[in-house]
Coordinates of N, CA, C and O in Angstrom, one line a residue:
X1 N 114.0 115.4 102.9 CA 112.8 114.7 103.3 C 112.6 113.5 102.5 O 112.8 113.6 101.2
X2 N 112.3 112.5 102.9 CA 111.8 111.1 101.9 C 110.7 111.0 101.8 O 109.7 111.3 102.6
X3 N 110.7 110.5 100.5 CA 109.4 110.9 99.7 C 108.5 109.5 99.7 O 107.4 109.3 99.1
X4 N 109.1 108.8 100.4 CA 108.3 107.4 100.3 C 107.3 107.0 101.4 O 107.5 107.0 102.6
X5 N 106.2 106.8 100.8 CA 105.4 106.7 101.8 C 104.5 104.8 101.7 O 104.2 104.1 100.7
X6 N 104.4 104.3 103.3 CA 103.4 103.3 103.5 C 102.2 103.2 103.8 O 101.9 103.7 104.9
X7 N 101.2 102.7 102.9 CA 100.0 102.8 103.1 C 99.4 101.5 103.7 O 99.5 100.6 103.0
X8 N 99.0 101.4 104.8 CA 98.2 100.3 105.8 C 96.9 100.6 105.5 O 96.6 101.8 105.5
X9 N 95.6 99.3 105.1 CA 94.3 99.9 104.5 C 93.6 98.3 105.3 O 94.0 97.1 105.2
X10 N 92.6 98.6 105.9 CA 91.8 97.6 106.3 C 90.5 98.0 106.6 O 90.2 98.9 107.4
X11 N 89.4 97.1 105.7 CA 88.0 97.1 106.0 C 87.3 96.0 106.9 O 87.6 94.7 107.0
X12 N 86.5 96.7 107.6 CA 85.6 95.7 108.2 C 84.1 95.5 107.9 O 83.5 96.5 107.4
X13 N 83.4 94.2 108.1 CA 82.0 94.4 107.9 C 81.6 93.4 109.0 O 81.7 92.2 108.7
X14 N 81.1 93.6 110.3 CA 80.0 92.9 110.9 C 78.7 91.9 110.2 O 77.7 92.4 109.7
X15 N 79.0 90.5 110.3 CA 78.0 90.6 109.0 C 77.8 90.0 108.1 O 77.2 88.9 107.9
X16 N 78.6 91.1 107.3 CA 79.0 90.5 105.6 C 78.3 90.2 104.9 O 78.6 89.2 104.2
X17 N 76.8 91.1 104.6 CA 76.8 92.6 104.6 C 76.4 93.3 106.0 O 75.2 93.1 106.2
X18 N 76.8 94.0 107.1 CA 76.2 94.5 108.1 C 77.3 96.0 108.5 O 78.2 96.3 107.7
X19 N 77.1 96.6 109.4 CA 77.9 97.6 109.9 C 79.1 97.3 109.1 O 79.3 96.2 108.7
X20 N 80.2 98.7 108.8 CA 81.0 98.6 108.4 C 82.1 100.0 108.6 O 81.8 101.2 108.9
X21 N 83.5 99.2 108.4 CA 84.0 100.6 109.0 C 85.5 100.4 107.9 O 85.7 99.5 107.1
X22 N 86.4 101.3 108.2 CA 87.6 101.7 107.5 C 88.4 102.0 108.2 O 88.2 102.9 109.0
X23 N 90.2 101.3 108.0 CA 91.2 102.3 108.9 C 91.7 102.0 107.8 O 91.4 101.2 107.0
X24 N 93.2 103.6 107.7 CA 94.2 103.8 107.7 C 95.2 103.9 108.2 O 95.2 103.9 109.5
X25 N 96.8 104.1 107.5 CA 97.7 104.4 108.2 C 98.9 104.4 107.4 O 99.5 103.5 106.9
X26 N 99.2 106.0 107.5 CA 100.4 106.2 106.4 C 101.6 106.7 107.3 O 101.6 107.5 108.1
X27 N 102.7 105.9 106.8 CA 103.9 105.9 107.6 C 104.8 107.0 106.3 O 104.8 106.8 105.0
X28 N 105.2 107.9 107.0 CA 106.7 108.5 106.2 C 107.8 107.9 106.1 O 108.5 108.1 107.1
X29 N 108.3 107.2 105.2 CA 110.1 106.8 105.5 C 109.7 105.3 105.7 O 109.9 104.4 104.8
X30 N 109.2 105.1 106.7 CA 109.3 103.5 107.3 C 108.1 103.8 107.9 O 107.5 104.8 108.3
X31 N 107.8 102.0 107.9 CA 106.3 101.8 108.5 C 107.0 102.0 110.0 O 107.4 100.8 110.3
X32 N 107.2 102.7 110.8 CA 107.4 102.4 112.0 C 106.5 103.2 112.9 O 106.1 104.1 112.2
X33 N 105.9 103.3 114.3 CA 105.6 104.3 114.7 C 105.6 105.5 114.8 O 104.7 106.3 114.6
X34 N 107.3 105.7 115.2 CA 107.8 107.0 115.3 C 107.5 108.0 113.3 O 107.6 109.2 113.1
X35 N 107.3 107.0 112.3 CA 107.2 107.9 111.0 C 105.6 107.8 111.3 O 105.7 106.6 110.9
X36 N 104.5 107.9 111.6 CA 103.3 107.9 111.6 C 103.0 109.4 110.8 O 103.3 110.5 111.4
X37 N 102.6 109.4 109.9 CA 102.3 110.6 109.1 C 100.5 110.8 109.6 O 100.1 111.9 110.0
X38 N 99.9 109.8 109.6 CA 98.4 110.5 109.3 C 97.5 108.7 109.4 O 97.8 107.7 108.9
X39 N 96.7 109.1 110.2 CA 95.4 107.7 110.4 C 93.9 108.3 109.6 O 93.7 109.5 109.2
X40 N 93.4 107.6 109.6 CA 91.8 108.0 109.3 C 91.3 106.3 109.7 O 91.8 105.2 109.4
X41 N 90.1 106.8 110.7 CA 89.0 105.8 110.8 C 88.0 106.0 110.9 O 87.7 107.1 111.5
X42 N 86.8 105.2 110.4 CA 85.5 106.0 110.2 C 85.0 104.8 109.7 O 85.5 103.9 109.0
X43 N 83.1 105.0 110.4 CA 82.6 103.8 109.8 C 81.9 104.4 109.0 O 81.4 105.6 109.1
X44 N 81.6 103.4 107.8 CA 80.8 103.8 106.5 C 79.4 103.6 106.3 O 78.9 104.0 105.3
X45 N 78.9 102.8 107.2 CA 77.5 102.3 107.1 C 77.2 100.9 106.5 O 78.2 100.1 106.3
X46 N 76.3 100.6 106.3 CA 75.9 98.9 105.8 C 76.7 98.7 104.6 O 76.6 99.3 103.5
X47 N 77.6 97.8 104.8 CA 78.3 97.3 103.4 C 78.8 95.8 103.4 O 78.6 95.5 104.6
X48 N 79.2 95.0 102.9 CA 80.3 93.9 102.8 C 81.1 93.8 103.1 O 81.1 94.9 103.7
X49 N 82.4 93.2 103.2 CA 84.0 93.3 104.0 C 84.6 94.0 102.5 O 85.2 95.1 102.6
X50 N 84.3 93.5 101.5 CA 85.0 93.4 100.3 C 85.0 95.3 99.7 O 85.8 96.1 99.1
X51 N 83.9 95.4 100.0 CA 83.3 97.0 99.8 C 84.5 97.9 101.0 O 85.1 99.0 100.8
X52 N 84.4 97.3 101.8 CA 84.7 98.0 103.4 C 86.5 98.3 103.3 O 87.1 99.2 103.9
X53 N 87.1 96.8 102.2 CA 88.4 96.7 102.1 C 88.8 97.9 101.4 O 89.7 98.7 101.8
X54 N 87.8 98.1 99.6 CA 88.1 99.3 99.0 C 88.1 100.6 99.3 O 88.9 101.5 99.0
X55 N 87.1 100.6 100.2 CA 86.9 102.0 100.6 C 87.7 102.6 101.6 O 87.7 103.8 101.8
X56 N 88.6 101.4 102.3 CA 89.7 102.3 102.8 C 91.1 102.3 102.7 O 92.0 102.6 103.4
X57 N 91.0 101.7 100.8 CA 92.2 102.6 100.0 C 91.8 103.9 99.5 O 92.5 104.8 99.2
X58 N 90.2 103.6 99.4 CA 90.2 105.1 99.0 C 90.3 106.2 99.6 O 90.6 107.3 99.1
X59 N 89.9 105.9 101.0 CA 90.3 106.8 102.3 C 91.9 107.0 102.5 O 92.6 108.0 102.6
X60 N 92.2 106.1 102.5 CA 94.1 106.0 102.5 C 94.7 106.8 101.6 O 95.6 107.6 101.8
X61 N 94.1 106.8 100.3 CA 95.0 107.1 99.5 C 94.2 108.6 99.6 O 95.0 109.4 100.2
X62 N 92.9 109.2 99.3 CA 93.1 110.6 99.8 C 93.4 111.3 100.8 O 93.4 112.5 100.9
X63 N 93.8 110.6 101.7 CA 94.5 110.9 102.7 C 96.1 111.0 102.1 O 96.4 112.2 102.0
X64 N 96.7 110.3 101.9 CA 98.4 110.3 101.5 C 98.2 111.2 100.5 O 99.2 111.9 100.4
X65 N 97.2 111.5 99.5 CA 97.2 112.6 98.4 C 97.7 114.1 99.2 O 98.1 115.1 98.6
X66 N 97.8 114.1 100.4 CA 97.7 115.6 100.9 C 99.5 115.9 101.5 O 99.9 116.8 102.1
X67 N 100.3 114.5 100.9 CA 101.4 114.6 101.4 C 102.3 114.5 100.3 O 103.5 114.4 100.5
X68 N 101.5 114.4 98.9 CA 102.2 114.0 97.3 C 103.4 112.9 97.2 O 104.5 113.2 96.8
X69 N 103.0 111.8 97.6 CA 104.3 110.7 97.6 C 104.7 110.4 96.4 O 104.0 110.1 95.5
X70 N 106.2 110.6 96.2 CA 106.4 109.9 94.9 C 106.4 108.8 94.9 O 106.6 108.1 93.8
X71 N 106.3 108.3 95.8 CA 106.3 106.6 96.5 C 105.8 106.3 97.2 O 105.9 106.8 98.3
X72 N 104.8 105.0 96.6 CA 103.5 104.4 98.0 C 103.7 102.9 97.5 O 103.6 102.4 96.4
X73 N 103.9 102.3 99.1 CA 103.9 101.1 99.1 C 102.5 100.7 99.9 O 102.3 100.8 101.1
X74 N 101.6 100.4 98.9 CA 99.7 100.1 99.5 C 99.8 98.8 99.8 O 99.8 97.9 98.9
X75 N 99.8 98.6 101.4 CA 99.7 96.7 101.9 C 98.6 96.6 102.2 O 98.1 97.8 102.1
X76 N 97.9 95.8 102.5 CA 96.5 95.0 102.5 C 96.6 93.6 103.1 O 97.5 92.8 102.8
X77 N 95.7 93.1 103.8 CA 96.0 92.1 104.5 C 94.5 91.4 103.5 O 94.0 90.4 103.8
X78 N 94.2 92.2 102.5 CA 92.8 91.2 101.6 C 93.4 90.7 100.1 O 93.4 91.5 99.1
X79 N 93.8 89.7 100.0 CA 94.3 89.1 99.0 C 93.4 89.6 97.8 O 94.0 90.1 96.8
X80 N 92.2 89.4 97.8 CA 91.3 89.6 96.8 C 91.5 91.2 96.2 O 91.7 91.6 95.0
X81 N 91.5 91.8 97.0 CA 92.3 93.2 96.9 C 93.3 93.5 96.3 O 93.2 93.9 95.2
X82 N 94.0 93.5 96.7 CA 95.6 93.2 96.4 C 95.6 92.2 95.0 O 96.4 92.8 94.2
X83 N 95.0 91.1 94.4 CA 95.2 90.6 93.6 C 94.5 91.4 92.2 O 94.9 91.4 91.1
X84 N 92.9 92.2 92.8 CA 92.7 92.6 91.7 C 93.4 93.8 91.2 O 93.4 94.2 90.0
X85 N 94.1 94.5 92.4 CA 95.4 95.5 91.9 C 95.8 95.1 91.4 O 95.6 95.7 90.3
X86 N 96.4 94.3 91.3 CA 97.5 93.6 90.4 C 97.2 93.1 89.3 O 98.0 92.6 88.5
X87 N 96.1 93.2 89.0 CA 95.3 92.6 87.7 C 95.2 91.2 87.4 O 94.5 90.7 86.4
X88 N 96.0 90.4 88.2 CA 95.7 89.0 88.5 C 94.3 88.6 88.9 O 94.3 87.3 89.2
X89 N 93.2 89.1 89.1 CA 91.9 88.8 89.2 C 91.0 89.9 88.7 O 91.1 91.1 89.2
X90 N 89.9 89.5 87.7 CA 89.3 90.1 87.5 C 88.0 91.1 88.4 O 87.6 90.6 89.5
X91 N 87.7 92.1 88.2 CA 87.0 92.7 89.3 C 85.4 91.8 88.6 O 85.3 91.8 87.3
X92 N 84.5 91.2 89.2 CA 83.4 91.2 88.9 C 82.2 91.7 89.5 O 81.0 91.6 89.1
X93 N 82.6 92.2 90.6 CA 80.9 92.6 91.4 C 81.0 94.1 90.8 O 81.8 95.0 90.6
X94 N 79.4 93.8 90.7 CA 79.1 95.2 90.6 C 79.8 96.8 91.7 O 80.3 98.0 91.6
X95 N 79.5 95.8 92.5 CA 79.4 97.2 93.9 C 81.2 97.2 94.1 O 81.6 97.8 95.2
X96 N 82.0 96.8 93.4 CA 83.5 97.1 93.6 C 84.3 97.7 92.1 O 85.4 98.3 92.2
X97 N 83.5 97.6 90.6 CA 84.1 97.9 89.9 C 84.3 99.6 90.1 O 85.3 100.2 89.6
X98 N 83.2 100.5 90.8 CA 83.0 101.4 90.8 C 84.5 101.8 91.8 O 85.4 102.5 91.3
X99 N 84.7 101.3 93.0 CA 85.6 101.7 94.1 C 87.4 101.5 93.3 O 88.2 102.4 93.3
X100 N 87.6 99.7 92.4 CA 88.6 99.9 92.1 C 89.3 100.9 91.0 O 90.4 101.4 90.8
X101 N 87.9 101.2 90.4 CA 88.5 102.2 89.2 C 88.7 103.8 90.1 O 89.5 104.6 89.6
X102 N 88.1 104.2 91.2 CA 88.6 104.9 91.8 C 90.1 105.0 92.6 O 90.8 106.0 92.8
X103 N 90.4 103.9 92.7 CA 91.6 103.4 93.4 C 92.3 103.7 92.1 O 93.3 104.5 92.2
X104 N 92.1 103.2 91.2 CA 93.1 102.9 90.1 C 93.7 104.7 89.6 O 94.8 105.2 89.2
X105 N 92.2 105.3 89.9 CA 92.6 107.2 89.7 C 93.3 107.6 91.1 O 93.8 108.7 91.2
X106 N 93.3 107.0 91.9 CA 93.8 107.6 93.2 C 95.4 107.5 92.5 O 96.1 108.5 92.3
X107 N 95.7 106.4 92.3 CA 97.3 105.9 92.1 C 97.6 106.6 91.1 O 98.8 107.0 91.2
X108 N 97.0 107.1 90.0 CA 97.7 107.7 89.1 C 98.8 108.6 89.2 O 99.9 108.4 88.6
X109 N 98.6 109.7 90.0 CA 99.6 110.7 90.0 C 100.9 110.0 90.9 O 102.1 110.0 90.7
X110 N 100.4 109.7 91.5 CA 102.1 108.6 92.6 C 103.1 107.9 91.3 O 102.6 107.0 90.6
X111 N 104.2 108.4 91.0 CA 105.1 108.0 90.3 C 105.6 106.7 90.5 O 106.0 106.1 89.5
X112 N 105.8 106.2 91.7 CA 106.3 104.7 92.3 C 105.6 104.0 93.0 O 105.9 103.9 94.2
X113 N 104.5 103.3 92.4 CA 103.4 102.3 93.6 C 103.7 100.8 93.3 O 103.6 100.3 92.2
X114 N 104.2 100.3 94.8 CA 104.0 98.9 94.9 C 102.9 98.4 95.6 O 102.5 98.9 96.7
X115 N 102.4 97.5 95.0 CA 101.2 96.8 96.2 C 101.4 95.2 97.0 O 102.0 94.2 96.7
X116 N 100.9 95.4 97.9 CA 101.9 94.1 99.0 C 100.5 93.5 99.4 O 99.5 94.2 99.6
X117 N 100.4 92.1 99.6 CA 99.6 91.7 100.4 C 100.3 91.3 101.6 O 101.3 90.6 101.5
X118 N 99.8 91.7 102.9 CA 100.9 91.6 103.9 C 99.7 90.4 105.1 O 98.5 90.2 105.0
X119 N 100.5 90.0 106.0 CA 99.4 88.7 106.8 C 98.9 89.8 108.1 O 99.4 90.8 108.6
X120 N 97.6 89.2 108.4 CA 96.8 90.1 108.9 C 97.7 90.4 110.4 O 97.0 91.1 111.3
X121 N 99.0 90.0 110.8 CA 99.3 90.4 111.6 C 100.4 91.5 111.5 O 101.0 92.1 112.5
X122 N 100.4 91.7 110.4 CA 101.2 92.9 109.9 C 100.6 94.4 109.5 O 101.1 95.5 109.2
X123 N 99.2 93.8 109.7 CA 98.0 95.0 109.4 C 97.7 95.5 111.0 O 96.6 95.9 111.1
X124 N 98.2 95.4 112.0 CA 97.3 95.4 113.1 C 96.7 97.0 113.4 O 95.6 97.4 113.8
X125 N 97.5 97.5 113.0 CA 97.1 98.8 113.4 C 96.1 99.4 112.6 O 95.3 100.3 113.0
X126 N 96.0 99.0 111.5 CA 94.7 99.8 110.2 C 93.4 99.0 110.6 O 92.3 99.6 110.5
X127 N 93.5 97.4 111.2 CA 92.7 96.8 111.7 C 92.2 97.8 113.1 O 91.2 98.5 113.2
X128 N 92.9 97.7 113.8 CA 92.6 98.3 115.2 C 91.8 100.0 115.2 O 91.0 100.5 116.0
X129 N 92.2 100.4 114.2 CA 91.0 101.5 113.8 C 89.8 101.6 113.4 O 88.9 102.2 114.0
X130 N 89.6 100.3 111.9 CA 88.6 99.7 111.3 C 87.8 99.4 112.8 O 87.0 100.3 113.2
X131 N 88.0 98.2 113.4 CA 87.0 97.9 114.6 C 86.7 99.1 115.8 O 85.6 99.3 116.4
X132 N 87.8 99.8 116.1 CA 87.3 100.9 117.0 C 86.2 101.9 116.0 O 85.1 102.0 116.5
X133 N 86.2 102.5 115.0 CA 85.3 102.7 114.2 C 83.9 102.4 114.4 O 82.9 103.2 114.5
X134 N 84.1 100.5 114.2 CA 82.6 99.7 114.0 C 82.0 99.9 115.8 O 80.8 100.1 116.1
X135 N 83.0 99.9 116.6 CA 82.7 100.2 117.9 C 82.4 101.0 118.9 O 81.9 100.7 120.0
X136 N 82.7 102.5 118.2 CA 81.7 103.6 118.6 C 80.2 104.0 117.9 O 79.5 104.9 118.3

């Protein structure tokens, strides 16, 4: 079995701050369809985009916790995201230091995490949850 797993993570906010929602999408092996391990979508209620981005690594990643990856490649189509992973940008808002240090405990146990900022047409499908989400 391969142990490597892709995490697809996209927030939305109507708004910005208004309605808000979350997709995932974790691929086994390869991001491809046929490896589709597990989705989660779900709206979260009144938030920001930036709130909306974190909260669905943190959905992602407890989601992929139930599959123990020794390897997660977490893409993101929010640079700001992805950058403060990377510690190339400092976190400053209040309402995200709480989510990234969550994220930062999510990754801990994953022995191999890369993080990707990928162009939002490479996210389509974590997107396409996020708004069916905001849309029921």
């Amino acid at each position: 079995m391969d142990d490597t797993y892709f995490l697809y993570t996209d927030g939305a906010a109507r708004g910005n701050p208004g309605p808000a929602a979350v997709g995932a999408v974790l691929y086994r092996g390869h991001p491809r369809p046929e490896d589709l391990a597990a989705e989660v979508s779900r709206a979260i209620g009144h938030a920001t985009n930036n709130v909306a981005e974190y909260q669905a690594v943190v959905d992602g990643l407890k989601m992929a916790a139930d599959y123990r990856p020794a390897k997660l490649t977490l893409r993101s189509d929010s640079q700001l995201l992805v950058r403060q992973l990377l510690g190339s940008y400092r976190v400053r808002s209040a309402a995200l230091k709480p989510l990234h240090r969550q994220v930062l405990e999510l990754l801990e146990p994953i022995r191999e995490v890369e993080i990707q900022h990928v162009p939002r047409e490479e996210n389509r499908h974590a997107d396409r949850l996020a708004n069916r989400a905001l849309d029921s």
